[in-house]
mmCIF file of C-alpha atoms and ligand atoms in Angstrom:
data_model
loop_
_atom_site.group_PDB
_atom_site.id
_atom_site.type_symbol
_atom_site.label_atom_id
_atom_site.label_comp_id
_atom_site.label_asym_id
_atom_site.label_seq_id
_atom_site.Cartn_x
_atom_site.Cartn_y
_atom_site.Cartn_z
ATOM 1 C CA MET A 1344 85.698 159.096 87.202
ATOM 2 C CA TYR A 1345 86.738 159.956 83.665
ATOM 3 C CA ARG A 1346 84.500 162.643 82.194
ATOM 4 C CA LEU A 1347 84.744 163.038 78.429
ATOM 5 C CA PRO A 1348 84.199 166.458 76.824
ATOM 6 C CA SER A 1349 80.833 167.256 75.240
ATOM 7 C CA LEU A 1350 81.814 169.905 72.694
ATOM 8 C CA LYS A 1351 79.722 170.667 69.619
ATOM 9 C CA LYS A 1352 81.083 169.837 66.169
ATOM 10 C CA ASN A 1353 82.022 173.163 64.689
ATOM 11 C CA THR A 1354 84.078 172.362 61.584
ATOM 12 C CA ARG A 1355 83.661 170.922 58.111
ATOM 13 C CA ILE A 1356 86.490 168.454 58.473
ATOM 14 C CA ASN A 1357 85.875 165.341 56.337
ATOM 15 C CA ALA A 1358 89.177 163.553 56.872
ATOM 16 C CA ILE A 1359 91.822 163.509 59.578
ATOM 17 C CA ALA A 1360 95.248 161.903 59.959
ATOM 18 C CA VAL A 1361 96.907 160.301 62.958
ATOM 19 C CA MET A 1362 100.574 159.492 63.562
ATOM 20 C CA THR A 1363 102.976 158.289 66.255
ATOM 21 C CA SER A 1364 106.397 159.900 66.624
ATOM 22 C CA GLY A 1365 109.548 159.735 68.759
ATOM 23 C CA GLY A 1366 110.145 156.868 71.185
ATOM 24 C CA ASP A 1367 107.320 154.327 71.055
ATOM 25 C CA SER A 1368 105.291 153.809 74.213
ATOM 26 C CA PRO A 1369 102.847 151.123 75.347
ATOM 27 C CA GLY A 1370 99.375 152.569 74.801
ATOM 28 C CA MET A 1371 100.042 154.168 71.426
ATOM 29 C CA ASN A 1372 97.993 151.396 69.801
ATOM 30 C CA PRO A 1373 94.883 151.899 71.973
ATOM 31 C CA ALA A 1374 95.230 155.640 71.276
ATOM 32 C CA ILE A 1375 95.310 155.030 67.496
ATOM 33 C CA ARG A 1376 92.285 152.732 67.832
ATOM 34 C CA SER A 1377 90.365 155.307 69.832
ATOM 35 C CA VAL A 1378 91.137 158.192 67.448
ATOM 36 C CA THR A 1379 90.200 156.053 64.445
ATOM 37 C CA ARG A 1380 86.934 154.687 65.798
ATOM 38 C CA ALA A 1381 85.853 158.019 67.333
ATOM 39 C CA ALA A 1382 86.319 159.738 63.960
ATOM 40 C CA LEU A 1383 84.768 156.952 61.859
ATOM 41 C CA ASN A 1384 81.721 156.936 64.141
ATOM 42 C CA GLN A 1385 81.160 160.565 63.134
ATOM 43 C CA GLY A 1386 81.540 159.883 59.423
ATOM 44 C CA ILE A 1387 85.090 161.262 59.199
ATOM 45 C CA ARG A 1388 87.700 159.408 57.086
ATOM 46 C CA VAL A 1389 90.951 158.554 58.868
ATOM 47 C CA PHE A 1390 94.452 158.256 57.410
ATOM 48 C CA GLY A 1391 97.305 156.662 59.355
ATOM 49 C CA ILE A 1392 100.672 158.276 58.656
ATOM 50 C CA ASN A 1393 103.462 155.688 58.690
ATOM 51 C CA ARG A 1394 106.751 156.328 60.555
ATOM 52 C CA GLY A 1395 105.927 159.685 62.155
ATOM 53 C CA TYR A 1396 107.208 162.856 60.531
ATOM 54 C CA SER A 1397 109.398 160.765 58.171
ATOM 55 C CA GLY A 1398 106.205 159.386 56.612
ATOM 56 C CA LEU A 1399 104.392 162.724 56.707
ATOM 57 C CA ILE A 1400 106.998 164.518 54.595
ATOM 58 C CA ILE A 1401 106.780 161.906 51.822
ATOM 59 C CA GLY A 1402 102.995 161.382 51.996
ATOM 60 C CA ASP A 1403 103.211 157.803 53.279
ATOM 61 C CA PHE A 1404 99.539 157.527 54.319
ATOM 62 C CA THR A 1405 97.225 154.510 54.661
ATOM 63 C CA GLU A 1406 93.472 154.910 55.030
ATOM 64 C CA LEU A 1407 92.306 153.238 58.248
ATOM 65 C CA LYS A 1408 88.991 151.407 58.413
ATOM 66 C CA SER A 1409 87.480 150.085 61.614
ATOM 67 C CA GLY A 1410 88.891 146.576 61.022
ATOM 68 C CA ASP A 1411 92.425 147.950 60.699
ATOM 69 C CA VAL A 1412 92.435 148.827 64.390
ATOM 70 C CA SER A 1413 90.843 145.572 65.589
ATOM 71 C CA ASN A 1414 92.815 143.549 68.138
ATOM 72 C CA ILE A 1415 95.411 146.221 68.834
ATOM 73 C CA VAL A 1416 94.130 147.551 72.167
ATOM 74 C CA GLN A 1417 96.300 144.997 73.997
ATOM 75 C CA ARG A 1418 99.436 145.343 71.857
ATOM 76 C CA GLY A 1419 102.577 147.310 72.717
ATOM 77 C CA GLY A 1420 104.471 149.347 70.125
ATOM 78 C CA THR A 1421 102.629 151.165 67.373
ATOM 79 C CA ILE A 1422 101.015 149.709 64.243
ATOM 80 C CA LEU A 1423 101.844 152.994 62.470
ATOM 81 C CA LYS A 1424 105.577 152.624 63.301
ATOM 82 C CA SER A 1425 107.532 155.496 64.795
ATOM 83 C CA ASP A 1426 110.653 157.395 63.878
ATOM 84 C CA ARG A 1427 112.856 160.356 64.742
ATOM 85 C CA CYS A 1428 113.050 162.696 61.736
ATOM 86 C CA GLU A 1429 115.773 165.327 61.866
ATOM 87 C CA ALA A 1430 114.592 166.855 58.572
ATOM 88 C CA PHE A 1431 111.349 168.009 60.215
ATOM 89 C CA LYS A 1432 113.301 170.626 62.155
ATOM 90 C CA ASP A 1433 113.706 172.510 58.869
ATOM 91 C CA PRO A 1434 110.847 175.033 58.259
ATOM 92 C CA ALA A 1435 110.935 174.360 54.498
ATOM 93 C CA VAL A 1436 110.303 170.661 55.143
ATOM 94 C CA ARG A 1437 107.396 171.501 57.457
ATOM 95 C CA HIS A 1438 105.932 173.726 54.720
ATOM 96 C CA GLN A 1439 106.161 170.770 52.338
ATOM 97 C CA ALA A 1440 104.399 168.584 54.952
ATOM 98 C CA GLY A 1441 101.550 171.127 55.125
ATOM 99 C CA GLU A 1442 101.167 171.049 51.335
ATOM 100 C CA ILE A 1443 101.019 167.244 51.343
ATOM 101 C CA LEU A 1444 98.270 167.254 53.990
ATOM 102 C CA LYS A 1445 96.300 169.831 51.969
ATOM 103 C CA GLU A 1446 96.710 167.788 48.745
ATOM 104 C CA HIS A 1447 95.192 164.805 50.578
ATOM 105 C CA HIS A 1448 92.287 167.023 51.815
ATOM 106 C CA ILE A 1449 93.204 166.233 55.415
ATOM 107 C CA GLY A 1450 91.518 168.798 57.661
ATOM 108 C CA GLY A 1451 93.310 167.966 60.898
ATOM 109 C CA LEU A 1452 96.177 165.946 62.326
ATOM 110 C CA ILE A 1453 96.583 164.135 65.631
ATOM 111 C CA VAL A 1454 100.196 163.647 66.737
ATOM 112 C CA ILE A 1455 100.917 161.091 69.460
ATOM 113 C CA GLY A 1456 104.411 161.477 70.923
ATOM 114 C CA GLY A 1457 106.758 163.045 73.448
ATOM 115 C CA ASP A 1458 107.846 166.652 73.925
ATOM 116 C CA GLY A 1459 109.945 166.676 70.739
ATOM 117 C CA SER A 1460 107.039 165.416 68.644
ATOM 118 C CA LEU A 1461 104.696 167.943 70.247
ATOM 119 C CA THR A 1462 107.170 170.747 69.455
ATOM 120 C CA GLY A 1463 107.045 169.663 65.813
ATOM 121 C CA ALA A 1464 103.221 169.602 66.052
ATOM 122 C CA HIS A 1465 103.104 173.189 67.340
ATOM 123 C CA LEU A 1466 105.416 174.452 64.602
ATOM 124 C CA LEU A 1467 103.441 172.625 61.920
ATOM 125 C CA THR A 1468 100.071 174.153 62.848
ATOM 126 C CA HIS A 1469 101.588 177.578 63.559
ATOM 127 C CA GLU A 1470 103.342 177.738 60.179
ATOM 128 C CA THR A 1471 100.844 176.002 57.877
ATOM 129 C CA GLY A 1472 97.461 176.652 59.485
ATOM 130 C CA ILE A 1473 96.594 172.927 59.466
ATOM 131 C CA PRO A 1474 94.733 172.161 62.722
ATOM 132 C CA VAL A 1475 96.878 169.887 64.901
ATOM 133 C CA ILE A 1476 96.097 168.272 68.258
ATOM 134 C CA GLY A 1477 98.769 166.531 70.364
ATOM 135 C CA LEU A 1478 98.501 163.495 72.623
ATOM 136 C CA PRO A 1479 101.183 162.757 75.261
ATOM 137 C CA GLY A 1480 102.717 159.432 74.202
ATOM 138 C CA THR A 1481 105.979 158.696 75.993
ATOM 139 C CA ILE A 1482 107.153 156.478 78.824
ATOM 140 C CA ASP A 1483 109.085 159.413 80.341
ATOM 141 C CA ASN A 1484 106.038 161.149 81.938
ATOM 142 C CA ASP A 1485 107.877 164.446 81.537
ATOM 143 C CA ILE A 1486 105.113 166.350 79.761
ATOM 144 C CA TYR A 1487 103.492 169.406 81.292
ATOM 145 C CA GLY A 1488 99.685 169.463 81.114
ATOM 146 C CA THR A 1489 98.917 165.874 82.032
ATOM 147 C CA GLU A 1490 99.358 163.852 85.198
ATOM 148 C CA ASP A 1491 100.358 160.730 83.325
ATOM 149 C CA THR A 1492 101.590 160.228 79.799
ATOM 150 C CA ILE A 1493 100.409 157.276 77.736
ATOM 151 C CA GLY A 1494 102.902 154.443 78.404
ATOM 152 C CA PHE A 1495 104.317 155.629 81.706
ATOM 153 C CA ASP A 1496 102.319 153.231 83.882
ATOM 154 C CA THR A 1497 103.317 150.229 81.765
ATOM 155 C CA ALA A 1498 106.991 151.228 81.825
ATOM 156 C CA LEU A 1499 106.802 151.650 85.604
ATOM 157 C CA ASN A 1500 105.389 148.147 86.012
ATOM 158 C CA THR A 1501 107.868 146.618 83.562
ATOM 159 C CA ALA A 1502 110.755 148.142 85.489
ATOM 160 C CA LEU A 1503 109.303 146.928 88.786
ATOM 161 C CA GLU A 1504 108.955 143.366 87.552
ATOM 162 C CA ALA A 1505 112.623 143.378 86.544
ATOM 163 C CA ILE A 1506 113.828 145.033 89.768
ATOM 164 C CA ASP A 1507 111.906 142.596 91.978
ATOM 165 C CA LYS A 1508 113.934 139.830 90.305
ATOM 166 C CA ILE A 1509 117.207 141.717 90.662
ATOM 167 C CA ARG A 1510 116.471 142.164 94.354
ATOM 168 C CA ASP A 1511 116.325 138.375 94.804
ATOM 169 C CA THR A 1512 119.893 138.162 93.538
ATOM 170 C CA ALA A 1513 120.941 141.213 95.536
ATOM 171 C CA ILE A 1514 119.663 139.526 98.705
ATOM 172 C CA SER A 1515 121.185 136.116 97.902
ATOM 173 C CA HIS A 1516 124.613 137.620 97.253
ATOM 174 C CA GLU A 1517 124.394 140.427 99.823
ATOM 175 C CA ARG A 1518 125.248 142.986 97.166
ATOM 176 C CA ILE A 1519 123.981 146.325 96.103
ATOM 177 C CA PHE A 1520 122.732 146.832 92.541
ATOM 178 C CA LEU A 1521 122.576 150.038 90.577
ATOM 179 C CA VAL A 1522 119.563 149.796 88.277
ATOM 180 C CA GLU A 1523 119.341 152.344 85.499
ATOM 181 C CA VAL A 1524 115.923 153.333 84.206
ATOM 182 C CA MET A 1525 115.041 155.521 81.212
ATOM 183 C CA GLY A 1526 113.697 159.067 81.286
ATOM 184 C CA ARG A 1527 116.256 161.112 79.381
ATOM 185 C CA ASN A 1528 116.520 164.486 81.219
ATOM 186 C CA SER A 1529 113.835 163.664 83.754
ATOM 187 C CA GLY A 1530 113.578 161.524 86.869
ATOM 188 C CA HIS A 1531 109.843 160.811 86.784
ATOM 189 C CA ILE A 1532 110.276 157.120 85.988
ATOM 190 C CA ALA A 1533 113.134 156.749 88.497
ATOM 191 C CA SER A 1534 111.305 158.451 91.367
ATOM 192 C CA GLN A 1535 108.151 156.360 91.076
ATOM 193 C CA VAL A 1536 109.972 153.107 90.332
ATOM 194 C CA GLY A 1537 112.274 153.800 93.283
ATOM 195 C CA VAL A 1538 109.467 154.238 95.790
ATOM 196 C CA ALA A 1539 107.525 151.273 94.406
ATOM 197 C CA CYS A 1540 110.486 148.860 94.543
ATOM 198 C CA GLY A 1541 111.638 149.981 97.991
ATOM 199 C CA ALA A 1542 114.918 151.396 96.673
ATOM 200 C CA GLU A 1543 117.581 152.356 99.201
ATOM 201 C CA MET A 1544 118.257 155.474 97.156
ATOM 202 C CA ILE A 1545 117.010 157.216 94.011
ATOM 203 C CA ILE A 1546 119.320 159.292 91.833
ATOM 204 C CA VAL A 1547 117.679 161.761 89.419
ATOM 205 C CA PRO A 1548 118.998 164.603 87.233
ATOM 206 C CA GLU A 1549 116.772 167.185 88.974
ATOM 207 C CA ILE A 1550 118.392 166.734 92.401
ATOM 208 C CA ASP A 1551 122.100 167.168 93.172
ATOM 209 C CA PHE A 1552 123.721 163.941 94.141
ATOM 210 C CA LYS A 1553 126.797 163.443 96.339
ATOM 211 C CA LEU A 1554 128.730 160.168 96.417
ATOM 212 C CA GLU A 1555 129.546 160.699 100.098
ATOM 213 C CA ALA A 1556 125.821 160.882 100.891
ATOM 214 C CA LEU A 1557 125.233 157.548 99.140
ATOM 215 C CA CYS A 1558 128.180 155.868 100.929
ATOM 216 C CA PHE A 1559 127.011 157.283 104.253
ATOM 217 C CA SER A 1560 123.448 156.100 103.641
ATOM 218 C CA LEU A 1561 124.619 152.562 102.724
ATOM 219 C CA ALA A 1562 126.848 152.419 105.823
ATOM 220 C CA SER A 1563 124.084 153.610 108.162
ATOM 221 C CA GLN A 1564 121.561 151.203 106.670
ATOM 222 C CA ARG A 1565 123.999 148.367 107.356
ATOM 223 C CA ALA A 1566 124.671 149.626 110.875
ATOM 224 C CA GLU A 1567 120.916 149.626 111.510
ATOM 225 C CA GLY A 1568 120.733 145.950 110.549
ATOM 226 C CA HIS A 1569 119.234 146.296 107.077
ATOM 227 C CA GLY A 1570 121.824 143.887 105.632
ATOM 228 C CA SER A 1571 124.267 144.419 102.789
ATOM 229 C CA SER A 1572 121.912 144.149 99.865
ATOM 230 C CA GLY A 1573 120.142 147.047 98.245
ATOM 231 C CA ILE A 1574 118.747 148.605 95.109
ATOM 232 C CA ILE A 1575 119.761 152.068 93.965
ATOM 233 C CA VAL A 1576 117.591 153.355 91.141
ATOM 234 C CA VAL A 1577 119.458 155.681 88.779
ATOM 235 C CA ALA A 1578 117.768 157.819 86.121
ATOM 236 C CA GLU A 1579 119.804 157.529 82.905
ATOM 237 C CA GLY A 1580 120.219 161.313 82.585
ATOM 238 C CA PRO A 1581 121.102 163.211 79.434
ATOM 239 C CA LYS A 1582 124.553 161.622 78.865
ATOM 240 C CA PRO A 1583 125.038 157.837 78.581
ATOM 241 C CA GLY A 1584 127.354 156.036 80.997
ATOM 242 C CA LEU A 1585 126.325 157.668 84.291
ATOM 243 C CA THR A 1586 125.518 154.392 86.050
ATOM 244 C CA TYR A 1587 128.822 152.720 85.147
ATOM 245 C CA ARG A 1588 130.729 155.827 86.259
ATOM 246 C CA LEU A 1589 128.888 155.698 89.560
ATOM 247 C CA ALA A 1590 129.649 151.990 89.949
ATOM 248 C CA ASN A 1591 133.367 152.712 89.424
ATOM 249 C CA GLN A 1592 133.246 155.424 92.075
ATOM 250 C CA LEU A 1593 131.543 153.062 94.502
ATOM 251 C CA GLU A 1594 134.135 150.351 93.800
ATOM 252 C CA ALA A 1595 136.850 152.824 94.684
ATOM 253 C CA GLN A 1596 135.072 153.167 98.061
ATOM 254 C CA GLY A 1597 135.214 149.393 98.643
ATOM 255 C CA GLU A 1598 131.710 148.455 97.422
ATOM 256 C CA LYS A 1599 131.075 145.716 94.850
ATOM 257 C CA PRO A 1600 127.992 146.998 93.065
ATOM 258 C CA GLY A 1601 126.219 145.133 90.282
ATOM 259 C CA VAL A 1602 124.930 147.203 87.370
ATOM 260 C CA CYS A 1603 121.754 146.562 85.412
ATOM 261 C CA ILE A 1604 120.669 148.877 82.598
ATOM 262 C CA LEU A 1605 116.999 148.151 81.943
ATOM 263 C CA GLY A 1606 116.992 149.997 78.594
ATOM 264 C CA HIS A 1607 114.408 149.465 75.886
ATOM 265 C CA ILE A 1608 112.613 146.667 77.748
ATOM 266 C CA GLN A 1609 110.763 149.592 79.389
ATOM 267 C CA ARG A 1610 109.323 150.736 76.069
ATOM 268 C CA GLY A 1611 107.671 147.491 75.008
ATOM 269 C CA GLY A 1612 105.016 145.112 76.240
ATOM 270 C CA ARG A 1613 101.256 145.057 76.525
ATOM 271 C CA PRO A 1614 99.858 148.262 77.951
ATOM 272 C CA THR A 1615 98.467 148.128 81.486
ATOM 273 C CA GLY A 1616 94.762 148.723 82.103
ATOM 274 C CA HIS A 1617 95.567 152.269 83.236
ATOM 275 C CA ASP A 1618 97.381 153.060 79.993
ATOM 276 C CA ARG A 1619 94.610 151.532 77.877
ATOM 277 C CA VAL A 1620 91.897 153.595 79.597
ATOM 278 C CA LEU A 1621 94.004 156.765 79.452
ATOM 279 C CA ALA A 1622 94.819 156.245 75.757
ATOM 280 C CA SER A 1623 91.186 155.483 74.920
ATOM 281 C CA CYS A 1624 89.881 158.591 76.736
ATOM 282 C CA LEU A 1625 92.528 160.937 75.327
ATOM 283 C CA GLY A 1626 92.213 159.511 71.799
ATOM 284 C CA ALA A 1627 88.438 160.028 71.638
ATOM 285 C CA ALA A 1628 88.732 163.454 73.280
ATOM 286 C CA SER A 1629 91.346 164.590 70.744
ATOM 287 C CA VAL A 1630 88.848 163.952 67.938
ATOM 288 C CA THR A 1631 86.114 165.851 69.806
ATOM 289 C CA TYR A 1632 88.420 168.855 70.276
ATOM 290 C CA LEU A 1633 89.633 168.778 66.662
ATOM 291 C CA LEU A 1634 86.093 168.657 65.272
ATOM 292 C CA ALA A 1635 85.022 171.438 67.654
ATOM 293 C CA GLY A 1636 87.605 173.705 66.012
ATOM 294 C CA PHE A 1637 90.487 173.504 68.490
ATOM 295 C CA THR A 1638 94.081 173.442 67.312
ATOM 296 C CA ASP A 1639 97.583 173.810 68.771
ATOM 297 C CA VAL A 1640 96.662 172.100 72.058
ATOM 298 C CA MET A 1641 97.591 168.846 73.771
ATOM 299 C CA ILE A 1642 94.833 166.781 75.324
ATOM 300 C CA GLY A 1643 95.778 165.457 78.762
ATOM 301 C CA MET A 1644 94.200 164.225 81.970
ATOM 302 C CA ILE A 1645 94.407 165.989 85.334
ATOM 303 C CA ASP A 1646 92.323 164.889 88.345
ATOM 304 C CA SER A 1647 90.430 162.479 86.055
ATOM 305 C CA LYS A 1648 89.341 165.417 83.889
ATOM 306 C CA ILE A 1649 90.257 165.958 80.267
ATOM 307 C CA THR A 1650 92.340 169.096 79.743
ATOM 308 C CA ALA A 1651 93.498 171.025 76.664
ATOM 309 C CA THR A 1652 96.863 172.762 77.156
ATOM 310 C CA PRO A 1653 98.441 175.035 74.494
ATOM 311 C CA LEU A 1654 101.325 173.244 72.784
ATOM 312 C CA LEU A 1655 103.426 176.353 73.411
ATOM 313 C CA ASP A 1656 103.085 175.704 77.171
ATOM 314 C CA ILE A 1657 104.137 172.097 76.636
ATOM 315 C CA MET A 1658 107.287 173.374 74.910
ATOM 316 C CA GLU A 1659 108.104 176.072 77.440
ATOM 317 C CA LYS A 1660 107.134 174.555 80.782
ATOM 318 C CA ARG A 1661 108.661 171.589 82.555
ATOM 319 C CA LYS A 1662 106.602 169.169 84.569
ATOM 320 C CA PRO A 1663 108.153 169.408 88.017
ATOM 321 C CA LEU A 1664 109.485 166.296 89.693
ATOM 322 C CA ASN A 1665 108.042 165.610 93.128
ATOM 323 C CA PRO A 1666 111.183 165.648 95.329
ATOM 324 C CA GLN A 1667 109.182 164.161 98.197
ATOM 325 C CA LEU A 1668 109.177 160.793 96.436
ATOM 326 C CA VAL A 1669 112.972 160.746 96.413
ATOM 327 C CA GLU A 1670 113.047 161.688 100.106
ATOM 328 C CA LEU A 1671 110.318 159.154 100.923
ATOM 329 C CA ALA A 1672 112.334 156.267 99.493
ATOM 330 C CA GLN A 1673 115.179 157.084 101.881
ATOM 331 C CA LEU A 1674 112.899 157.807 104.814
ATOM 332 C CA LEU A 1675 111.339 154.368 104.484
ATOM 333 C CA HIS A 1676 114.767 152.832 105.050
ATOM 334 C CA LYS A 1677 115.428 154.437 108.389
HETATM 335 P P1 ADP B 2501 109.864 162.492 71.601
HETATM 336 O O1 ADP B 2501 108.728 162.977 70.784
HETATM 337 O O2 ADP B 2501 109.648 161.100 72.122
HETATM 338 O O3 ADP B 2501 110.270 163.493 72.662
HETATM 339 P P2 ADP B 2501 112.143 163.355 69.989
HETATM 340 O O4 ADP B 2501 112.546 164.435 70.918
HETATM 341 O O5 ADP B 2501 113.223 162.523 69.377
HETATM 342 O O6 ADP B 2501 111.132 162.307 70.654
HETATM 343 O O7 ADP B 2501 111.289 164.019 68.837
HETATM 344 C C1 ADP B 2501 110.645 163.224 67.842
HETATM 345 C C2 ADP B 2501 110.617 163.962 66.542
HETATM 346 O O8 ADP B 2501 109.883 165.185 66.683
HETATM 347 C C3 ADP B 2501 111.974 164.406 66.019
HETATM 348 O O9 ADP B 2501 112.690 163.367 65.399
HETATM 349 C C4 ADP B 2501 111.552 165.474 65.038
HETATM 350 O O10 ADP B 2501 111.034 164.890 63.859
HETATM 351 C C5 ADP B 2501 110.403 166.149 65.786
HETATM 352 N N1 ADP B 2501 110.947 167.297 66.524
HETATM 353 C C6 ADP B 2501 111.595 167.293 67.718
HETATM 354 N N2 ADP B 2501 112.018 168.532 68.055
HETATM 355 C C7 ADP B 2501 111.629 169.344 67.038
HETATM 356 C C8 ADP B 2501 111.784 170.735 66.769
HETATM 357 N N3 ADP B 2501 112.433 171.560 67.596
HETATM 358 N N4 ADP B 2501 111.273 171.214 65.604
HETATM 359 C C9 ADP B 2501 110.616 170.413 64.748
HETATM 360 N N5 ADP B 2501 110.442 169.098 64.933
HETATM 361 C C10 ADP B 2501 110.946 168.556 66.066
HETATM 362 O O1 F6P B 2502 111.787 159.429 75.254
HETATM 363 C C1 F6P B 2502 111.685 158.052 75.450
HETATM 364 C C2 F6P B 2502 113.025 157.430 75.593
HETATM 365 O O2 F6P B 2502 112.826 156.054 75.800
HETATM 366 C C3 F6P B 2502 113.911 158.031 76.685
HETATM 367 O O3 F6P B 2502 113.539 157.596 77.972
HETATM 368 C C4 F6P B 2502 115.273 157.562 76.233
HETATM 369 O O4 F6P B 2502 116.308 158.396 76.683
HETATM 370 C C5 F6P B 2502 115.168 157.646 74.744
HETATM 371 O O5 F6P B 2502 113.792 157.565 74.421
HETATM 372 C C6 F6P B 2502 115.920 156.541 74.034
HETATM 373 O O6 F6P B 2502 115.817 156.763 72.679
HETATM 374 P P1 F6P B 2502 116.288 155.698 71.578
HETATM 375 O O7 F6P B 2502 115.187 154.719 71.440
HETATM 376 O O8 F6P B 2502 116.428 156.522 70.352
HETATM 377 O O9 F6P B 2502 117.519 155.059 72.070
#
């Protein structure tokens, strides 16, 4: 099962900092707990940075003791708060952030967040020389270098719980429902949710979609005796409003679709067991890598093994969507 790295300590780091950034995800808290306890166990002081890069650039740090991370392994959200900080895109502001870390004698930083946060992490270490390690914390599961991101499994299960309920109504009223899930530019949430809820169709940004194909598929499913109800899972895509536009197009074709936008419900809630184990393994491993002298990498998990992928790769490469999942959902309706 999960094998943790056994790297030798190779640095003189006495204090590290940890922060969460971008959209919160369930599992950030167990990751913070793991980073904190793994460092404290090796005699390293730990500072929590409040509100992501917004807190970093003003030195909003709180020293974390073991008790500060008690009873958070089961809690959604992030005790450190999270934020999106436009100012951090300015190199001068990142320089200032580096100076603040040096003033506090912080020898390394662990950033937990999505691809945007990890881009900021790469630029920070590249420009200031402060060692930085990234952890993939986002529900979107769109990060190269790890099979699952911290929070994805919980979001998947939250969406499923909601869709199972929507299906009851869809069946009772013999209607189809368009259910929009999050994921920004990626369809990773939609494709897995779609297969797991038995969706009639999955619509994702990575695969061209044709309205005629959807209408044809609904008509043939009815002709084959599958009834008039159904769930179509739609990935939100980069521009808001896609699902309502699609509903209008379907109405023009004589359908009466219901629309349900799941939204931020997918970001909250207690992390699943999978997310807690993943966050705990990656959190402890990030400290091991930092103390061994690594920087500018993201710690992930592939085939139950801990991996360290250059942050530059995370920025430049896209995690491919598995198109077979989208096809499978439709195949299982024939
Ligand atoms: P996520 O980390 O969940 O993908 P965002 O894309 O909103 O969320 O990024 C979170 C934060 O990371 C941004 O608000 C910003 O502070 C920082 N960030 C994102 N992109 C960059 C960039 N190109 N340069 C520097 N910092 C960035
Ligand atoms: O990146 C996580 C995510 O939840 C995306 O799936 C979604 O598009 C975005 O964040 C929503 O961001 P906000 O919370 O700023 O509305």
